[in-house]
PDB file of N, CA and C in Angstrom:
ATOM      1  N   MET A   1     109.982 -23.446 -52.428  1.00 67.00           N
ATOM      2  CA  MET A   1     110.224 -23.888 -50.939  1.00 67.00           C
ATOM      3  C   MET A   1     110.084 -25.105 -50.445  1.00 67.00           C
ATOM      4  N   ARG A   2     110.199 -25.985 -50.393  1.00 81.00           N
ATOM      5  CA  ARG A   2     110.293 -27.253 -49.710  1.00 81.00           C
ATOM      6  C   ARG A   2     109.425 -26.485 -48.169  1.00 81.00           C
ATOM      7  N   LYS A   3     108.633 -27.054 -47.651  1.00 84.00           N
ATOM      8  CA  LYS A   3     107.066 -26.783 -46.457  1.00 84.00           C
ATOM      9  C   LYS A   3     108.082 -27.740 -45.072  1.00 84.00           C
ATOM     10  N   ALA A   4     108.124 -27.253 -44.183  1.00 86.00           N
ATOM     11  CA  ALA A   4     108.548 -27.567 -42.641  1.00 86.00           C
ATOM     12  C   ALA A   4     110.427 -28.185 -42.375  1.00 86.00           C
ATOM     13  N   ILE A   5     110.775 -27.365 -43.513  1.00 90.00           N
ATOM     14  CA  ILE A   5     112.321 -27.505 -43.410  1.00 90.00           C
ATOM     15  C   ILE A   5     112.654 -26.156 -42.621  1.00 90.00           C
ATOM     16  N   HIS A   6     112.175 -25.623 -42.729  1.00 89.00           N
ATOM     17  CA  HIS A   6     112.728 -24.421 -43.116  1.00 89.00           C
ATOM     18  C   HIS A   6     112.745 -23.370 -40.934  1.00 89.00           C
ATOM     19  N   PRO A   7     113.348 -22.643 -40.869  1.00 89.00           N
ATOM     20  CA  PRO A   7     113.137 -22.341 -38.594  1.00 89.00           C
ATOM     21  C   PRO A   7     112.467 -21.214 -39.317  1.00 89.00           C
ATOM     22  N   ALA A   8     111.332 -20.903 -37.686  1.00 88.00           N
ATOM     23  CA  ALA A   8     110.401 -19.827 -38.392  1.00 88.00           C
ATOM     24  C   ALA A   8     111.141 -18.378 -37.884  1.00 88.00           C
ATOM     25  N   TYR A   9     110.932 -17.382 -38.769  1.00 92.00           N
ATOM     26  CA  TYR A   9     110.960 -16.526 -39.041  1.00 92.00           C
ATOM     27  C   TYR A   9     110.647 -15.450 -38.777  1.00 92.00           C
ATOM     28  N   GLY A  10     110.341 -14.609 -37.958  1.00 94.00           N
ATOM     29  CA  GLY A  10     110.070 -13.159 -36.605  1.00 94.00           C
ATOM     30  C   GLY A  10     111.443 -12.723 -36.287  1.00 94.00           C
ATOM     31  N   PRO A  11     109.847 -11.778 -35.439  1.00 96.00           N
ATOM     32  CA  PRO A  11     110.567  -9.829 -34.853  1.00 96.00           C
ATOM     33  C   PRO A  11     111.334 -10.392 -33.721  1.00 96.00           C
ATOM     34  N   VAL A  12     112.660 -10.843 -33.667  1.00 95.00           N
ATOM     35  CA  VAL A  12     113.623 -10.994 -32.896  1.00 95.00           C
ATOM     36  C   VAL A  12     114.519  -9.188 -31.937  1.00 95.00           C
ATOM     37  N   VAL A  13     114.398  -8.930 -30.725  1.00 95.00           N
ATOM     38  CA  VAL A  13     114.753  -7.984 -30.153  1.00 95.00           C
ATOM     39  C   VAL A  13     116.699  -8.572 -30.066  1.00 95.00           C
ATOM     40  N   PHE A  14     117.581  -7.918 -30.661  1.00 93.00           N
ATOM     41  CA  PHE A  14     118.578  -7.951 -30.079  1.00 93.00           C
ATOM     42  C   PHE A  14     119.496  -6.779 -29.045  1.00 93.00           C
ATOM     43  N   ARG A  15     120.071  -7.300 -28.689  1.00 91.00           N
ATOM     44  CA  ARG A  15     120.657  -5.990 -27.160  1.00 91.00           C
ATOM     45  C   ARG A  15     121.535  -6.358 -26.695  1.00 91.00           C
ATOM     46  N   ASP A  16     122.419  -4.739 -26.652  1.00 88.00           N
ATOM     47  CA  ASP A  16     123.213  -4.897 -26.736  1.00 88.00           C
ATOM     48  C   ASP A  16     123.530  -4.173 -25.078  1.00 88.00           C
ATOM     49  N   ARG A  17     124.552  -5.566 -24.419  1.00 85.00           N
ATOM     50  CA  ARG A  17     124.514  -5.001 -22.921  1.00 85.00           C
ATOM     51  C   ARG A  17     125.115  -3.976 -23.147  1.00 85.00           C
ATOM     52  N   ALA A  18     126.254  -4.031 -22.971  1.00 81.00           N
ATOM     53  CA  ALA A  18     127.728  -3.054 -22.712  1.00 81.00           C
ATOM     54  C   ALA A  18     127.109  -1.545 -23.580  1.00 81.00           C
ATOM     55  N   ALA A  19     126.752  -1.384 -24.306  1.00 83.00           N
ATOM     56  CA  ALA A  19     125.957  -0.272 -24.903  1.00 83.00           C
ATOM     57  C   ALA A  19     124.770   0.532 -24.677  1.00 83.00           C
ATOM     58  N   ASN A  20     124.241  -0.804 -23.642  1.00 84.00           N
ATOM     59  CA  ASN A  20     122.454  -0.412 -23.089  1.00 84.00           C
ATOM     60  C   ASN A  20     121.928   0.028 -24.723  1.00 84.00           C
ATOM     61  N   HIS A  21     121.666  -1.121 -25.650  1.00 88.00           N
ATOM     62  CA  HIS A  21     121.327  -0.106 -27.017  1.00 88.00           C
ATOM     63  C   HIS A  21     120.537  -1.719 -27.152  1.00 88.00           C
ATOM     64  N   ALA A  22     119.016  -1.614 -27.503  1.00 92.00           N
ATOM     65  CA  ALA A  22     118.330  -2.523 -28.416  1.00 92.00           C
ATOM     66  C   ALA A  22     117.689  -2.248 -30.248  1.00 92.00           C
ATOM     67  N   PHE A  23     117.672  -2.630 -31.186  1.00 91.00           N
ATOM     68  CA  PHE A  23     116.365  -3.130 -31.214  1.00 91.00           C
ATOM     69  C   PHE A  23     115.678  -4.022 -32.104  1.00 91.00           C
ATOM     70  N   LEU A  24     114.547  -4.267 -33.005  1.00 95.00           N
ATOM     71  CA  LEU A  24     113.898  -4.863 -33.559  1.00 95.00           C
ATOM     72  C   LEU A  24     113.889  -4.934 -34.683  1.00 95.00           C
ATOM     73  N   THR A  25     113.908  -6.464 -35.760  1.00 94.00           N
ATOM     74  CA  THR A  25     114.708  -6.875 -36.040  1.00 94.00           C
ATOM     75  C   THR A  25     113.517  -8.235 -36.639  1.00 94.00           C
ATOM     76  N   ARG A  26     114.185  -8.742 -38.028  1.00 95.00           N
ATOM     77  CA  ARG A  26     113.685 -10.271 -37.883  1.00 95.00           C
ATOM     78  C   ARG A  26     114.972 -11.310 -38.271  1.00 95.00           C
ATOM     79  N   SER A  27     114.454 -12.267 -37.677  1.00 95.00           N
ATOM     80  CA  SER A  27     115.313 -12.901 -37.651  1.00 95.00           C
ATOM     81  C   SER A  27     115.024 -14.293 -37.338  1.00 95.00           C
ATOM     82  N   THR A  28     115.350 -15.457 -37.541  1.00 94.00           N
ATOM     83  CA  THR A  28     115.894 -17.023 -37.058  1.00 94.00           C
ATOM     84  C   THR A  28     115.996 -17.407 -36.127  1.00 94.00           C
ATOM     85  N   MET A  29     116.587 -16.276 -34.775  1.00 91.00           N
ATOM     86  CA  MET A  29     116.788 -17.268 -34.100  1.00 91.00           C
ATOM     87  C   MET A  29     115.438 -16.747 -32.886  1.00 91.00           C
ATOM     88  N   THR A  30     116.007 -18.077 -32.088  1.00 89.00           N
ATOM     89  CA  THR A  30     114.965 -17.982 -30.839  1.00 89.00           C
ATOM     90  C   THR A  30     115.678 -17.115 -29.519  1.00 89.00           C
ATOM     91  N   SER A  31     115.008 -17.497 -28.684  1.00 91.00           N
ATOM     92  CA  SER A  31     115.354 -17.262 -26.793  1.00 91.00           C
ATOM     93  C   SER A  31     114.337 -17.629 -26.320  1.00 91.00           C
ATOM     94  N   ASP A  32     114.448 -17.755 -25.105  1.00 94.00           N
ATOM     95  CA  ASP A  32     113.469 -18.109 -24.014  1.00 94.00           C
ATOM     96  C   ASP A  32     112.943 -16.646 -23.017  1.00 94.00           C
ATOM     97  N   LYS A  33     114.237 -15.529 -23.273  1.00 94.00           N
ATOM     98  CA  LYS A  33     113.849 -14.758 -22.335  1.00 94.00           C
ATOM     99  C   LYS A  33     112.992 -13.458 -23.705  1.00 94.00           C
ATOM    100  N   THR A  34     112.460 -13.331 -23.103  1.00 94.00           N
ATOM    101  CA  THR A  34     111.603 -11.964 -24.114  1.00 94.00           C
ATOM    102  C   THR A  34     110.994 -10.544 -23.453  1.00 94.00           C
ATOM    103  N   ILE A  35     111.252  -9.362 -24.099  1.00 93.00           N
ATOM    104  CA  ILE A  35     110.426  -7.941 -23.368  1.00 93.00           C
ATOM    105  C   ILE A  35     109.892  -7.529 -24.216  1.00 93.00           C
ATOM    106  N   GLU A  36     109.234  -6.083 -23.454  1.00 95.00           N
ATOM    107  CA  GLU A  36     108.349  -5.869 -23.620  1.00 95.00           C
ATOM    108  C   GLU A  36     108.654  -4.401 -24.529  1.00 95.00           C
ATOM    109  N   TRP A  37     108.193  -4.637 -25.860  1.00 93.00           N
ATOM    110  CA  TRP A  37     108.859  -2.900 -26.699  1.00 93.00           C
ATOM    111  C   TRP A  37     108.198  -2.224 -26.809  1.00 93.00           C
ATOM    112  N   GLU A  38     108.557  -1.133 -27.341  1.00 93.00           N
ATOM    113  CA  GLU A  38     108.362   0.258 -27.771  1.00 93.00           C
ATOM    114  C   GLU A  38     106.727   0.676 -27.878  1.00 93.00           C
ATOM    115  N   ASP A  39     106.603  -0.914 -28.805  1.00 94.00           N
ATOM    116  CA  ASP A  39     105.243  -0.834 -29.712  1.00 94.00           C
ATOM    117  C   ASP A  39     104.010  -1.615 -28.339  1.00 94.00           C
ATOM    118  N   GLY A  40     104.796  -1.621 -27.638  1.00 94.00           N
ATOM    119  CA  GLY A  40     103.077  -2.475 -26.168  1.00 94.00           C
ATOM    120  C   GLY A  40     104.027  -4.179 -26.665  1.00 94.00           C
ATOM    121  N   ASN A  41     104.424  -4.282 -27.610  1.00 95.00           N
ATOM    122  CA  ASN A  41     104.096  -5.845 -28.172  1.00 95.00           C
ATOM    123  C   ASN A  41     105.634  -6.646 -26.860  1.00 95.00           C
ATOM    124  N   THR A  42     105.469  -8.280 -26.675  1.00 95.00           N
ATOM    125  CA  THR A  42     106.104  -8.718 -26.420  1.00 95.00           C
ATOM    126  C   THR A  42     106.550  -9.991 -26.975  1.00 95.00           C
ATOM    127  N   TYR A  43     108.535  -9.621 -27.542  1.00 96.00           N
ATOM    128  CA  TYR A  43     109.630 -10.315 -28.487  1.00 96.00           C
ATOM    129  C   TYR A  43     110.160 -10.447 -27.938  1.00 96.00           C
ATOM    130  N   PRO A  44     110.593 -12.064 -27.902  1.00 95.00           N
ATOM    131  CA  PRO A  44     112.095 -12.567 -27.329  1.00 95.00           C
ATOM    132  C   PRO A  44     112.912 -11.705 -27.674  1.00 95.00           C
ATOM    133  N   VAL A  45     114.025 -11.414 -27.082  1.00 94.00           N
ATOM    134  CA  VAL A  45     115.023 -11.231 -26.993  1.00 94.00           C
ATOM    135  C   VAL A  45     115.956 -11.750 -27.183  1.00 94.00           C
ATOM    136  N   VAL A  46     117.290 -11.609 -27.492  1.00 93.00           N
ATOM    137  CA  VAL A  46     118.728 -11.896 -27.789  1.00 93.00           C
ATOM    138  C   VAL A  46     119.863 -10.842 -27.186  1.00 93.00           C
ATOM    139  N   ASP A  47     120.320 -11.346 -26.220  1.00 91.00           N
ATOM    140  CA  ASP A  47     121.692 -10.739 -25.550  1.00 91.00           C
ATOM    141  C   ASP A  47     123.136 -10.770 -27.118  1.00 91.00           C
ATOM    142  N   VAL A  48     123.602  -9.722 -27.262  1.00 86.00           N
ATOM    143  CA  VAL A  48     124.431  -9.786 -28.439  1.00 86.00           C
ATOM    144  C   VAL A  48     125.572  -8.957 -26.851  1.00 86.00           C
ATOM    145  N   GLU A  49     127.283  -9.721 -27.588  1.00 81.00           N
ATOM    146  CA  GLU A  49     128.409  -8.794 -26.736  1.00 81.00           C
ATOM    147  C   GLU A  49     128.548  -7.262 -27.203  1.00 81.00           C
ATOM    148  N   ILE A  50     128.612  -7.455 -28.731  1.00 79.00           N
ATOM    149  CA  ILE A  50     128.666  -5.993 -29.231  1.00 79.00           C
ATOM    150  C   ILE A  50     128.174  -5.737 -30.872  1.00 79.00           C
ATOM    151  N   SER A  51     127.852  -4.660 -30.731  1.00 77.00           N
ATOM    152  CA  SER A  51     126.656  -4.020 -31.905  1.00 77.00           C
ATOM    153  C   SER A  51     127.403  -3.159 -32.783  1.00 77.00           C
ATOM    154  N   ASN A  52     127.016  -2.803 -33.869  1.00 71.00           N
ATOM    155  CA  ASN A  52     127.756  -0.951 -34.511  1.00 71.00           C
ATOM    156  C   ASN A  52     127.781  -0.151 -33.546  1.00 71.00           C
ATOM    157  N   VAL A  53     127.063   0.047 -32.340  1.00 76.00           N
ATOM    158  CA  VAL A  53     126.561   1.293 -31.354  1.00 76.00           C
ATOM    159  C   VAL A  53     127.708   0.983 -30.487  1.00 76.00           C
ATOM    160  N   SER A  54     128.500  -0.177 -29.906  1.00 72.00           N
ATOM    161  CA  SER A  54     130.401  -0.365 -28.714  1.00 72.00           C
ATOM    162  C   SER A  54     131.271  -0.511 -30.054  1.00 72.00           C
ATOM    163  N   HIS A  55     131.376  -1.020 -30.892  1.00 65.00           N
ATOM    164  CA  HIS A  55     132.655  -2.255 -32.063  1.00 65.00           C
ATOM    165  C   HIS A  55     132.933  -0.684 -32.094  1.00 65.00           C
ATOM    166  N   PRO A  56     134.543  -0.695 -31.485  1.00 62.00           N
ATOM    167  CA  PRO A  56     135.438   1.104 -31.833  1.00 62.00           C
ATOM    168  C   PRO A  56     135.672   1.256 -33.151  1.00 62.00           C
ATOM    169  N   PHE A  57     135.102   0.108 -34.159  1.00 64.00           N
ATOM    170  CA  PHE A  57     135.050   1.102 -35.926  1.00 64.00           C
ATOM    171  C   PHE A  57     134.320   1.637 -35.819  1.00 64.00           C
ATOM    172  N   TYR A  58     132.777   1.428 -35.564  1.00 59.00           N
ATOM    173  CA  TYR A  58     131.895   2.310 -36.087  1.00 59.00           C
ATOM    174  C   TYR A  58     132.039   3.032 -34.509  1.00 59.00           C
ATOM    175  N   THR A  59     132.416   3.183 -33.995  1.00 63.00           N
ATOM    176  CA  THR A  59     132.311   4.364 -33.137  1.00 63.00           C
ATOM    177  C   THR A  59     133.204   5.547 -33.587  1.00 63.00           C
ATOM    178  N   GLY A  60     134.486   4.971 -33.522  1.00 65.00           N
ATOM    179  CA  GLY A  60     135.795   6.205 -34.445  1.00 65.00           C
ATOM    180  C   GLY A  60     136.682   6.104 -33.221  1.00 65.00           C
ATOM    181  N   THR A  61     136.915   4.752 -32.745  1.00 66.00           N
ATOM    182  CA  THR A  61     137.818   4.603 -31.279  1.00 66.00           C
ATOM    183  C   THR A  61     139.161   4.215 -31.505  1.00 66.00           C
ATOM    184  N   ALA A  62     138.812   3.406 -33.016  1.00 61.00           N
ATOM    185  CA  ALA A  62     139.671   2.088 -33.180  1.00 61.00           C
ATOM    186  C   ALA A  62     141.113   3.033 -33.656  1.00 61.00           C
ATOM    187  N   ARG A  63     142.241   2.464 -33.170  1.00 67.00           N
ATOM    188  CA  ARG A  63     143.373   2.222 -33.243  1.00 67.00           C
ATOM    189  C   ARG A  63     143.810   2.065 -34.809  1.00 67.00           C
ATOM    190  N   VAL A  64     144.712   3.466 -35.215  1.00 66.00           N
ATOM    191  CA  VAL A  64     145.567   2.684 -36.736  1.00 66.00           C
ATOM    192  C   VAL A  64     146.940   2.550 -35.972  1.00 66.00           C
ATOM    193  N   LEU A  65     147.590   1.352 -36.746  1.00 67.00           N
ATOM    194  CA  LEU A  65     148.814   1.646 -36.438  1.00 67.00           C
ATOM    195  C   LEU A  65     149.214   1.946 -37.295  1.00 67.00           C
ATOM    196  N   ASP A  66     150.512   2.190 -37.056  1.00 66.00           N
ATOM    197  CA  ASP A  66     151.802   3.324 -38.050  1.00 66.00           C
ATOM    198  C   ASP A  66     153.305   2.437 -37.638  1.00 66.00           C
ATOM    199  N   THR A  67     152.559   1.953 -39.176  1.00 66.00           N
ATOM    200  CA  THR A  67     153.817   0.650 -39.381  1.00 66.00           C
ATOM    201  C   THR A  67     154.420   1.078 -40.546  1.00 66.00           C
ATOM    202  N   ALA A  68     154.631   2.597 -41.169  1.00 69.00           N
ATOM    203  CA  ALA A  68     155.777   2.858 -42.004  1.00 69.00           C
ATOM    204  C   ALA A  68     156.820   2.865 -40.349  1.00 69.00           C
ATOM    205  N   GLY A  69     156.530   4.024 -39.037  1.00 76.00           N
ATOM    206  CA  GLY A  69     157.247   4.227 -37.793  1.00 76.00           C
ATOM    207  C   GLY A  69     158.142   3.297 -37.962  1.00 76.00           C
ATOM    208  N   ARG A  70     157.507   1.574 -37.893  1.00 77.00           N
ATOM    209  CA  ARG A  70     157.700   0.662 -36.951  1.00 77.00           C
ATOM    210  C   ARG A  70     158.957   0.141 -37.861  1.00 77.00           C
ATOM    211  N   VAL A  71     158.760   0.335 -39.345  1.00 77.00           N
ATOM    212  CA  VAL A  71     160.064  -0.330 -40.390  1.00 77.00           C
ATOM    213  C   VAL A  71     161.054   0.663 -40.516  1.00 77.00           C
ATOM    214  N   GLU A  72     160.642   2.130 -39.878  1.00 80.00           N
ATOM    215  CA  GLU A  72     162.073   2.591 -39.771  1.00 80.00           C
ATOM    216  C   GLU A  72     162.818   2.966 -38.840  1.00 80.00           C
ATOM    217  N   ARG A  73     161.970   2.787 -37.632  1.00 81.00           N
ATOM    218  CA  ARG A  73     162.884   2.075 -36.319  1.00 81.00           C
ATOM    219  C   ARG A  73     163.267   1.085 -36.624  1.00 81.00           C
ATOM    220  N   PHE A  74     163.067  -0.278 -36.840  1.00 82.00           N
ATOM    221  CA  PHE A  74     163.394  -1.554 -37.103  1.00 82.00           C
ATOM    222  C   PHE A  74     164.933  -1.179 -37.891  1.00 82.00           C
ATOM    223  N   GLU A  75     164.522  -0.379 -39.243  1.00 83.00           N
ATOM    224  CA  GLU A  75     165.920   0.280 -39.853  1.00 83.00           C
ATOM    225  C   GLU A  75     167.004   0.479 -39.051  1.00 83.00           C
ATOM    226  N   ARG A  76     166.701   1.708 -37.895  1.00 83.00           N
ATOM    227  CA  ARG A  76     167.141   2.308 -37.638  1.00 83.00           C
ATOM    228  C   ARG A  76     168.545   1.718 -36.784  1.00 83.00           C
ATOM    229  N   ARG A  77     167.480   0.622 -35.397  1.00 85.00           N
ATOM    230  CA  ARG A  77     168.030   0.490 -34.959  1.00 85.00           C
ATOM    231  C   ARG A  77     168.977  -1.113 -35.288  1.00 85.00           C
ATOM    232  N   TYR A  78     168.532  -1.890 -36.387  1.00 87.00           N
ATOM    233  CA  TYR A  78     169.435  -3.200 -37.137  1.00 87.00           C
ATOM    234  C   TYR A  78     170.219  -2.379 -38.038  1.00 87.00           C
ATOM    235  N   GLY A  79     170.247  -1.291 -39.085  1.00 82.00           N
ATOM    236  CA  GLY A  79     170.156  -1.437 -39.979  1.00 82.00           C
ATOM    237  C   GLY A  79     169.943  -2.193 -41.201  1.00 82.00           C
ATOM    238  N   LYS A  80     170.137  -1.358 -42.880  1.00 76.00           N
ATOM    239  CA  LYS A  80     169.314  -1.528 -43.487  1.00 76.00           C
ATOM    240  C   LYS A  80     169.357  -2.257 -44.300  1.00 76.00           C
ATOM    241  N   ARG A  81     168.662  -2.955 -45.086  1.00 71.00           N
ATOM    242  CA  ARG A  81     168.895  -4.657 -45.765  1.00 71.00           C
ATOM    243  C   ARG A  81     169.874  -4.144 -46.770  1.00 71.00           C
ATOM    244  N   GLY A  82     171.149  -4.351 -46.694  1.00 65.00           N
ATOM    245  CA  GLY A  82     171.910  -4.113 -48.526  1.00 65.00           C
ATOM    246  C   GLY A  82     171.147  -4.680 -49.848  1.00 65.00           C
ATOM    247  N   GLY A  83     171.295  -3.987 -50.732  1.00 55.00           N
ATOM    248  CA  GLY A  83     170.515  -4.369 -52.124  1.00 55.00           C
ATOM    249  C   GLY A  83     171.766  -5.235 -52.595  1.00 55.00           C
ATOM    250  N   ALA A  84     172.034  -6.826 -52.914  1.00 51.00           N
ATOM    251  CA  ALA A  84     173.242  -8.085 -53.453  1.00 51.00           C
ATOM    252  C   ALA A  84     173.827  -7.451 -54.727  1.00 51.00           C
TER     253      ALA A  84
END
């Protein structure tokens, strides 16, 4: 790798404000805000809108659409399409 062309890669805390959840990982993202982590060190913190803790897919609150029911309702309302 060429030197001095890559962004700094270091520990960063990502904080999901909606779920009041934070996790420490490594990233190239930077921030002016800092937070004191559980280990006593201070790390930059990046606020995110959604994470695996608050996303409906991971929490099990995702809604499944009943496409078969919609097709049947359409056919009842407008009749079945006639074959050629």
